[in-house]
Short mmCIF file of C-alpha atoms and ligand atoms in Angstrom, two decimals:
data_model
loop_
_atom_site.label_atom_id
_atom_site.label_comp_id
_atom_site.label_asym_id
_atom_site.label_seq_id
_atom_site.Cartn_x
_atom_site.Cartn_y
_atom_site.Cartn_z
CA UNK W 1 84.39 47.41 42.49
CA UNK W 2 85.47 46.64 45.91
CA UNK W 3 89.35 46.83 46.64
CA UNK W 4 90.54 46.25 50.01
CA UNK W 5 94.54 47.81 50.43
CA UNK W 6 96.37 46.81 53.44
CA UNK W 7 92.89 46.81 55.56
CA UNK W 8 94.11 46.56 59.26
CA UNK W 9 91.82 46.79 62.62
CA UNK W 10 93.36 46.25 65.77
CA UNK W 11 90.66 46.50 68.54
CA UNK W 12 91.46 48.03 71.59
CA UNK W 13 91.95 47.51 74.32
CA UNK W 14 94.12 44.41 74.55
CA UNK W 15 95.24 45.29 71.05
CA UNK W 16 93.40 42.30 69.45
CA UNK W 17 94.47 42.50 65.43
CA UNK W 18 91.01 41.55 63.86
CA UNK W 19 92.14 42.25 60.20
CA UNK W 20 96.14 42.38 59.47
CA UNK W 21 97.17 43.80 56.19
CA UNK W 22 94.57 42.42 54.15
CA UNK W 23 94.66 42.70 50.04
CA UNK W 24 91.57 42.12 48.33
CA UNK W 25 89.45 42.91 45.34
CA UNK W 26 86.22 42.41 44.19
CA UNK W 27 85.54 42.81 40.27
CA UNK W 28 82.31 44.03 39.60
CA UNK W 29 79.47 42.18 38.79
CA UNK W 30 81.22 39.30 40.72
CA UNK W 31 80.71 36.89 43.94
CA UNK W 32 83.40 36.96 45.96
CA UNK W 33 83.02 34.24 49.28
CA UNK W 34 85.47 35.19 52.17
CA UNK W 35 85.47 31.69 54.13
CA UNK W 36 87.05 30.71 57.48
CA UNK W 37 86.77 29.56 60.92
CA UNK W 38 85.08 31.61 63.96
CA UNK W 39 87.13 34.66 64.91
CA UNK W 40 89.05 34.55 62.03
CA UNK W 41 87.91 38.06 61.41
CA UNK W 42 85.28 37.81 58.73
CA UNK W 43 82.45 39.49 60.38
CA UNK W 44 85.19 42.71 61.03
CA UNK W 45 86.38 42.47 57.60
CA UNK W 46 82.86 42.95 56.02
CA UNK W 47 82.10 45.47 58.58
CA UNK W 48 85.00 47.35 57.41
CA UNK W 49 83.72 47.40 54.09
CA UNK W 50 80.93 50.03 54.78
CA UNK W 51 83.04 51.77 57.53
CA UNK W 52 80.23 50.37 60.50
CA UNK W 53 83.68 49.47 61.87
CA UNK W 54 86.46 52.39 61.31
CA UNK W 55 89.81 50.31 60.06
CA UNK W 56 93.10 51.12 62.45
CA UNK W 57 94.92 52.05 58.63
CA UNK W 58 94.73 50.84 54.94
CA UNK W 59 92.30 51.90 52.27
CA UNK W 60 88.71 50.81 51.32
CA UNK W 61 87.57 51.61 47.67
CA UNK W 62 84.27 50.60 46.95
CA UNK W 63 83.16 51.76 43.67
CA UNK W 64 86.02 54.51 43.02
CA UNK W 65 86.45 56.33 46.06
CA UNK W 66 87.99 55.47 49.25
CA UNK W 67 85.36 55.37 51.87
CA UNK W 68 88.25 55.88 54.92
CA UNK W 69 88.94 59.76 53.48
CA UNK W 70 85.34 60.55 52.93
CA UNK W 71 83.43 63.16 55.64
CA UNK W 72 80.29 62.30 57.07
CA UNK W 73 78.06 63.80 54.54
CA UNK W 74 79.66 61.67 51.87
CA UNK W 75 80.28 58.69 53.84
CA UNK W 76 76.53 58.86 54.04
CA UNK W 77 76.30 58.72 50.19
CA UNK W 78 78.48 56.08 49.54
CA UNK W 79 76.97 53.71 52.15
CA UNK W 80 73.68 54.22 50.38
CA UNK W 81 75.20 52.01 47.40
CA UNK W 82 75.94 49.25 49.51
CA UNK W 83 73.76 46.70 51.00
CA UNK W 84 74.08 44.72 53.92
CA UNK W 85 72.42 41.77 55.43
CA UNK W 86 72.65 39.95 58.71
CA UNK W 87 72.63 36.12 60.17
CA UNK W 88 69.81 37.08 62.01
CA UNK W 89 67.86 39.27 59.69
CA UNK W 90 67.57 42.35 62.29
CA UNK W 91 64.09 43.66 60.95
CA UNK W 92 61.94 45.83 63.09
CA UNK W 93 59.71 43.90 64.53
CA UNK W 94 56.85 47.28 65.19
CA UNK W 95 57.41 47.24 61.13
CA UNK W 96 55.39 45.42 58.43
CA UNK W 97 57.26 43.60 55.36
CA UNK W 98 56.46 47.13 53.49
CA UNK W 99 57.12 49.08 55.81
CA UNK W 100 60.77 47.37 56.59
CA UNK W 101 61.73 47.45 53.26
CA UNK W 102 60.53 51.33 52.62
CA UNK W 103 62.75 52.19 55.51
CA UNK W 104 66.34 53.18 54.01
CA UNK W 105 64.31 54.87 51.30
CA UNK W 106 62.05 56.79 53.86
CA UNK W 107 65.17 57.75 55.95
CA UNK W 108 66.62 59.18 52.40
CA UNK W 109 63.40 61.28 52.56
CA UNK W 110 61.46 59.58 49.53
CA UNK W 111 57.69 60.43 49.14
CA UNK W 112 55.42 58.09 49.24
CA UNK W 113 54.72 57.33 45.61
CA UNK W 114 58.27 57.10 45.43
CA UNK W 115 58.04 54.46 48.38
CA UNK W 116 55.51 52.30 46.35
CA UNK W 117 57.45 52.49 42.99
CA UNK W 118 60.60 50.95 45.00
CA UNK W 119 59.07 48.53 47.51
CA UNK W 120 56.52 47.00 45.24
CA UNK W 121 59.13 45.23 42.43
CA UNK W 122 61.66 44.45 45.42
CA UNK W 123 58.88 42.46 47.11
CA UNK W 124 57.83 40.77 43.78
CA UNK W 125 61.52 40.35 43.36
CA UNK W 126 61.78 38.62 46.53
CA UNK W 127 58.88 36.35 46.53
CA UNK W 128 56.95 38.38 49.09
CA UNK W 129 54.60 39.84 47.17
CA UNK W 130 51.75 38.75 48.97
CA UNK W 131 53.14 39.73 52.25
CA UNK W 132 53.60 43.52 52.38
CA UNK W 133 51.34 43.68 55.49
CA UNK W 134 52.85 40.75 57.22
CA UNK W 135 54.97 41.68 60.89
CA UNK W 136 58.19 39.88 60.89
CA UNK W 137 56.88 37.55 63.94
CA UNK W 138 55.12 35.98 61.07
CA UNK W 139 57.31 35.12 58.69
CA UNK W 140 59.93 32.07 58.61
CA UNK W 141 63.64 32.67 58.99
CA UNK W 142 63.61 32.56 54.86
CA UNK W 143 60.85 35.33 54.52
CA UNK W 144 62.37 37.29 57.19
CA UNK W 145 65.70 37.11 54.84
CA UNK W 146 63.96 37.90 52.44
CA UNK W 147 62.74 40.72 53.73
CA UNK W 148 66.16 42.01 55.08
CA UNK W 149 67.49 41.25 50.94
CA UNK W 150 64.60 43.54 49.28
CA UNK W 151 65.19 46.39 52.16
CA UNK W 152 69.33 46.47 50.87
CA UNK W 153 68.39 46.73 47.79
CA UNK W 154 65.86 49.56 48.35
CA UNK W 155 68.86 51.65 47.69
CA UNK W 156 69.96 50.86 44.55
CA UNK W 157 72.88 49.50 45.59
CA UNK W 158 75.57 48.34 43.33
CA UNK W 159 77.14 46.74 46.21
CA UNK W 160 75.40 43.83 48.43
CA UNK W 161 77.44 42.48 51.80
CA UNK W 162 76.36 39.47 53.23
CA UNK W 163 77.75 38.03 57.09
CA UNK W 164 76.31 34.53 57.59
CA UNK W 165 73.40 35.17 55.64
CA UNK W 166 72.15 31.41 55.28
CA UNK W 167 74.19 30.22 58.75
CA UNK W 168 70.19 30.15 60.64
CA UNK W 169 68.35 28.88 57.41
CA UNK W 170 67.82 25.09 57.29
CA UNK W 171 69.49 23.47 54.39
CA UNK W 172 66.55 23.65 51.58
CA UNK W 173 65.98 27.74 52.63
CA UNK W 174 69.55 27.91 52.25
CA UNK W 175 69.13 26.81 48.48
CA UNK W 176 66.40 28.77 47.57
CA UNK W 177 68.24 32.17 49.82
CA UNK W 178 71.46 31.45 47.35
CA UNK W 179 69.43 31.00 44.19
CA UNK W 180 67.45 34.52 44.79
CA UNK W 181 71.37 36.06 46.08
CA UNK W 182 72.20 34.98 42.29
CA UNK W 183 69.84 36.01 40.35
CA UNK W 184 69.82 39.19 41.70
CA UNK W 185 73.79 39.07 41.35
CA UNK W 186 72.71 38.20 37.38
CA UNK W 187 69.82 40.25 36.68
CA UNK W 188 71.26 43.21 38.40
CA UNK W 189 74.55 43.29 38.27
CA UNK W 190 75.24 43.82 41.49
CA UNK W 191 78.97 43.01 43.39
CA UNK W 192 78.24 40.48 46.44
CA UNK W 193 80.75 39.84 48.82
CA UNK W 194 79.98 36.81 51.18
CA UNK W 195 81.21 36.12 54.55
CA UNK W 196 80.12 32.47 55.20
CA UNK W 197 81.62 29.39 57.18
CA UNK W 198 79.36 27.14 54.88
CA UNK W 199 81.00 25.30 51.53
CA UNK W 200 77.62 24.99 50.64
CA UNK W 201 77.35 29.10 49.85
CA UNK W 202 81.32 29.20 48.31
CA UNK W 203 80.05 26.15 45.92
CA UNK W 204 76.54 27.55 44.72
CA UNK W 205 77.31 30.56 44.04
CA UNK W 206 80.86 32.43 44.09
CA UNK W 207 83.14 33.23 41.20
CA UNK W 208 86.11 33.49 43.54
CA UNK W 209 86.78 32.75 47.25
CA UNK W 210 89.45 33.80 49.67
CA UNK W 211 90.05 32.25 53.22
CA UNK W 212 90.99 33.93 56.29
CA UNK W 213 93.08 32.41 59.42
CA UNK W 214 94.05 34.96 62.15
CA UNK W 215 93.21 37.99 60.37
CA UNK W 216 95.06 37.27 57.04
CA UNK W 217 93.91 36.45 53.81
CA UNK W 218 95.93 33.03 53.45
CA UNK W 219 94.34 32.14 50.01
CA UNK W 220 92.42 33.06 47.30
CA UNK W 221 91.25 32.07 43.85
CA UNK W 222 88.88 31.84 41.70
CA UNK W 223 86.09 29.11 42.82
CA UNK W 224 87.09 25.88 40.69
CA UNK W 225 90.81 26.10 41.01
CA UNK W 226 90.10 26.78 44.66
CA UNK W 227 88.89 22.85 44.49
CA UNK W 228 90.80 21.63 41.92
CA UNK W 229 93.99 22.94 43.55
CA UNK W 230 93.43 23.92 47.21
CA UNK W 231 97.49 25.15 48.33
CA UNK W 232 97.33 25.34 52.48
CA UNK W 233 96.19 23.32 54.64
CA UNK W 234 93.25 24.89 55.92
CA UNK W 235 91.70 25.44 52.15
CA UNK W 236 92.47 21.46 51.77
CA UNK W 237 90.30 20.86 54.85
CA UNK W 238 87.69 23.15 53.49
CA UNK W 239 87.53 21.23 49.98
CA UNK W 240 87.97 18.05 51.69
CA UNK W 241 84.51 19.14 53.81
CA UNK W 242 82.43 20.47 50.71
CA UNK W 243 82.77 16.76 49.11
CA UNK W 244 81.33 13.65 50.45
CA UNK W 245 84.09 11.96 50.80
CA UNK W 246 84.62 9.85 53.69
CA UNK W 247 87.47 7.76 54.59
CA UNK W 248 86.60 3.89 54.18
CA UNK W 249 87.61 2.44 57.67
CA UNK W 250 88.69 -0.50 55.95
CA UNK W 251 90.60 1.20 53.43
CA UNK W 252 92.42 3.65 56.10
CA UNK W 253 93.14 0.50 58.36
CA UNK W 254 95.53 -0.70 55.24
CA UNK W 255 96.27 2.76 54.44
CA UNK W 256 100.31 4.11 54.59
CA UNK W 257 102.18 7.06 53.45
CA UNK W 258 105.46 5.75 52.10
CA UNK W 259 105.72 3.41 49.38
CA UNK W 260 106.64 -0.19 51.15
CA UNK W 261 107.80 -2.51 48.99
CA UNK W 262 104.98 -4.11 46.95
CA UNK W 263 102.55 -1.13 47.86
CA UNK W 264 100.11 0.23 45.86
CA UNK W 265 99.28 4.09 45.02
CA UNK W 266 96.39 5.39 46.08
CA UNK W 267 95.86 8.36 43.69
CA UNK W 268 93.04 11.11 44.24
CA UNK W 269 91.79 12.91 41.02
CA UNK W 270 90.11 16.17 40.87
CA UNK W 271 88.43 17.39 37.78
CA UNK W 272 85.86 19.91 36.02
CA UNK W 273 83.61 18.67 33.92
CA UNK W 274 82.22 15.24 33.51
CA UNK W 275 83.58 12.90 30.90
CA UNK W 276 86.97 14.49 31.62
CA UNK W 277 88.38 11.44 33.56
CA UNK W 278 87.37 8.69 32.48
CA UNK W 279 88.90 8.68 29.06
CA UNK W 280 92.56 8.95 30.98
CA UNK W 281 91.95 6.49 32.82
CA UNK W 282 90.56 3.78 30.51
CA UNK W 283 93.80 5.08 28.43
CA UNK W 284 96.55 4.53 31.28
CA UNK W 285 94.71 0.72 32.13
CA UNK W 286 94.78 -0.55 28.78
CA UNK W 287 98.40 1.20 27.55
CA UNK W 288 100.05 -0.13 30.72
CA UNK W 289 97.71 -2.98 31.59
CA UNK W 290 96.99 -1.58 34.62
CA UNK W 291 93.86 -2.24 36.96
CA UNK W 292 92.21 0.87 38.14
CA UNK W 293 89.85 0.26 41.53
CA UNK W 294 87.51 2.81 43.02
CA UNK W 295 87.70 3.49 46.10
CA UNK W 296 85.59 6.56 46.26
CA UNK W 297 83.70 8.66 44.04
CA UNK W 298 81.89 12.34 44.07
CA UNK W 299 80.33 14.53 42.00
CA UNK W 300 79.47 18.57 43.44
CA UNK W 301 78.31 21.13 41.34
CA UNK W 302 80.71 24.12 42.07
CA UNK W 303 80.04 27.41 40.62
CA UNK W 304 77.08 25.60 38.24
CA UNK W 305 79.73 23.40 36.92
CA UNK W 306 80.50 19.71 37.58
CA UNK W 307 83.51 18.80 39.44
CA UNK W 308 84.79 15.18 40.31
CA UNK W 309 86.97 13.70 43.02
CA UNK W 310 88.02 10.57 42.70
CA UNK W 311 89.96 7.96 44.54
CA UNK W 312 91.26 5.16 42.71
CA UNK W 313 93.95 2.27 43.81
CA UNK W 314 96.50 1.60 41.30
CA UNK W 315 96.83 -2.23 40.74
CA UNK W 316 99.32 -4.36 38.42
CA UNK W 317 103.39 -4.45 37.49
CA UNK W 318 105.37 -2.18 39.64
CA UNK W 319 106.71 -0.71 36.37
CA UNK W 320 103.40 -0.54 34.78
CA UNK W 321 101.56 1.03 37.96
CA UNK W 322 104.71 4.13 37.43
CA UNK W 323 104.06 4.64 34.03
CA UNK W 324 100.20 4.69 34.49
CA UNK W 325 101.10 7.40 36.96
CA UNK W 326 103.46 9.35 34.83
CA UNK W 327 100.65 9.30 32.64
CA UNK W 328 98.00 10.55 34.76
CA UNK W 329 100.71 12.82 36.51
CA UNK W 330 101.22 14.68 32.73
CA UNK W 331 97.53 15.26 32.11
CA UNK W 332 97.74 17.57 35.16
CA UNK W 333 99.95 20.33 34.39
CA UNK W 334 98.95 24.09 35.34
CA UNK W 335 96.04 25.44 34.24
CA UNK W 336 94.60 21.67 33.10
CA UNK W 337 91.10 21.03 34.38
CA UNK W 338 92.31 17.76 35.93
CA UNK W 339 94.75 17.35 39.50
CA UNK W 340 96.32 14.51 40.18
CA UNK W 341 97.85 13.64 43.81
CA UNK W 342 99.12 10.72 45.10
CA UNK W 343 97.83 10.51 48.89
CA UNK W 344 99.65 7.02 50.30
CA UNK W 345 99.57 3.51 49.60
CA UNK W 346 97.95 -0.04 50.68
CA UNK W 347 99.53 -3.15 50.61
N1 ADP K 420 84.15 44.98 69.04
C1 ADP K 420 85.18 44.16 69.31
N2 ADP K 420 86.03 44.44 70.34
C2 ADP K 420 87.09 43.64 70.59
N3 ADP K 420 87.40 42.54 69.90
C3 ADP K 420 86.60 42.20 68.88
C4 ADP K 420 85.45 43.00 68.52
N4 ADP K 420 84.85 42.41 67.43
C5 ADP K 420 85.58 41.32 67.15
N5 ADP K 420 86.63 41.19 68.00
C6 ADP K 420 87.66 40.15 67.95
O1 ADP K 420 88.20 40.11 66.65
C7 ADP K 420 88.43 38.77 66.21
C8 ADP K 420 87.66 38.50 64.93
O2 ADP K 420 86.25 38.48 65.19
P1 ADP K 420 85.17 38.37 64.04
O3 ADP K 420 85.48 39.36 62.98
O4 ADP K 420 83.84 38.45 64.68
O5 ADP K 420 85.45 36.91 63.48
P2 ADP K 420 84.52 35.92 62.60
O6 ADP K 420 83.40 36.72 62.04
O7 ADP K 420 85.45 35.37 61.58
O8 ADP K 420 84.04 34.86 63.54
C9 ADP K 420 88.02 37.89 67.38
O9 ADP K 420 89.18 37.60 68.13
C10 ADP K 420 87.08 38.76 68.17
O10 ADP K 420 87.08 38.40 69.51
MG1 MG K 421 81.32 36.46 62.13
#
């Protein structure tokens, strides 16, 4: 639905390279979260999407044509399939809840019955049914997103873009801002592509993330091998901060990278699904007489799925403590719903 070829924008002047080269696609009817730190150039990337910001070269299809060779007229046309909301809501503030959400529509020159056949479902939609003659002043900051979600999809749009659009929502009007973003993503189909620096949005509801650094696009995958097997560094960092795992002091006091003599693994498991992991390892103690002690333990829901990670000290035989690893190590292979790394050792 969305397919991003070689998107570059180098911002002049200084010649500041927001967006180098990027590749991406976005199937339809999926969530696609675009993570990364400030200035990595998410906000230009999704602006690029609907042309507010002209890329320096590359292509931008969004449902079959590519919006970079279209005139004006149909440039106008194609934006009007693709939503967009903001951090910071940017509703009229002279405008009631109606009369914000009517506006694209009135713009497109609808009459008025037409107006009430459109606004009224998106507000029921939304929740806001009973606040069509409310001014944005007195809303909260999840109303007013609400708002600014109804008014994008006053349009019809088969495309929704979202920059930051939980970052100024407290942490319970995030929830209930992600669980409208996917059932509308459900109930109408629509392809969302989210800019976020929050796990919280990549875990509740994409189907695949990618993660920028400097412009580029340094990773992508679909949502629960993006946790089970994050590849660089800054996606590690990113997993590491969507868990609740914490190092023990008193573990990392004792804690080494090479294997001293004596040492013990420290192995961290990642898995999908519950009751995946505990069957190995009740297997690998008891075939190698091994002792297996927990060090740390979480459970996330990712993607409406349960995912584990697990850290776990390897105790017993030298030889015995190998073989339980070989063991773990070859219920891992590509593709298995289970990751096993070994992260240092205490002594
Ligand atoms: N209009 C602009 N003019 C010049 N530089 C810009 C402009 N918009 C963004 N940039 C620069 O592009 C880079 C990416 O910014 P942005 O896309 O806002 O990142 P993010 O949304 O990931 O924080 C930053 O270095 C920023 O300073
Ligand atoms: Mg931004």
């Amino acid at each position: 639905m969305i397919e991003l070829k070689k998107l570059t924008k180098v911002f002049d002047p200084g010649g500041v390279k927001a967006i180098d080269e990027v590749n991406l696609t976005v199937p339809e009817g999926t969530v696609c979260g675009v993570i990364g730190s400030s200035g990595a150039g998410k906000s230009t990337l999704i602006r690029c999407v609907n042309l507010l910001e002209r890329p320096t070269s590359g292509q931008v299809w969004v449902a079959g044509h590519d919006l970079t060779t279209l005139g004006e007229k149909d440039l106008r046309q194609a934006r009007r399939n693709i939503g967009m909301i903001f951090q910071h809501f940017n509703l009229l503030a002279s405008r009631t809840v109606y009369e914000n959400v009517a506006l694209p529509l009135e713009l497109a020159g609808a009459s008025r019955q037409e107006l009430d056949q459109a606004v009224q479902p998106l507000l029921e939609l939304t929740g806001l049914a009973d606040k069509n003659d409310s001014y944005p002043a007195q809303l909260s900051g999840g109303q007013k997103q609400r708002v600014a979600i109804a008014r994008a999809l006053a349009s019809k749009p088969q495309v929704l873009l979202c920059d930051e659009a939980t970052s100024a929502l407290d942490p319970q009007t995030t929830r209930a801002i992600l669980s409208l973003l996917g059932d509308i993503n459900r109930r109408l189909k629509i392809t969302i592509l989210m800019i976020t620096h929050e796990m919280e949005v990549v875990k509740s509801i994409c189907d695949r993330v990618a993660i920028m650094s400097h412009g580029k696009i340094i990773e992508e995958n679909a949502v629960e091998q993006f946790f089970l097997n994050p590849r660089t560094e800054l996606a590690k960092e990113f997993v590491r901060s969507a868990t609740h795992e914490k190092p023990v002091a008193e573990i990392e006091a004792r804690f080494q990278a090479e294997p001293l003599a004596g040492a013990r693994p420290v192995v961290h498991l990642t898995f999908v699904g519950q009751g995946v992991v505990q069957p190995l390892i009740t297997r690998a103690a008891r075939q190698f007489n091994t002792d297996f002690n927990i060090l740390q333990a979480d459970i996330e829901t990712v993607n409406e799925k349960a995912m584990g990670f697990l850290m776990v000290e390897i105790m017993g035989e030298p030889g015995a403590i190998e073989q339980s690893l070989q063991f773990l190590r070859g219920a891992s292979e590509a593709g298995s719903t289970v990751q096993v790394e070994v992260i240092g050792y205490v002594s």
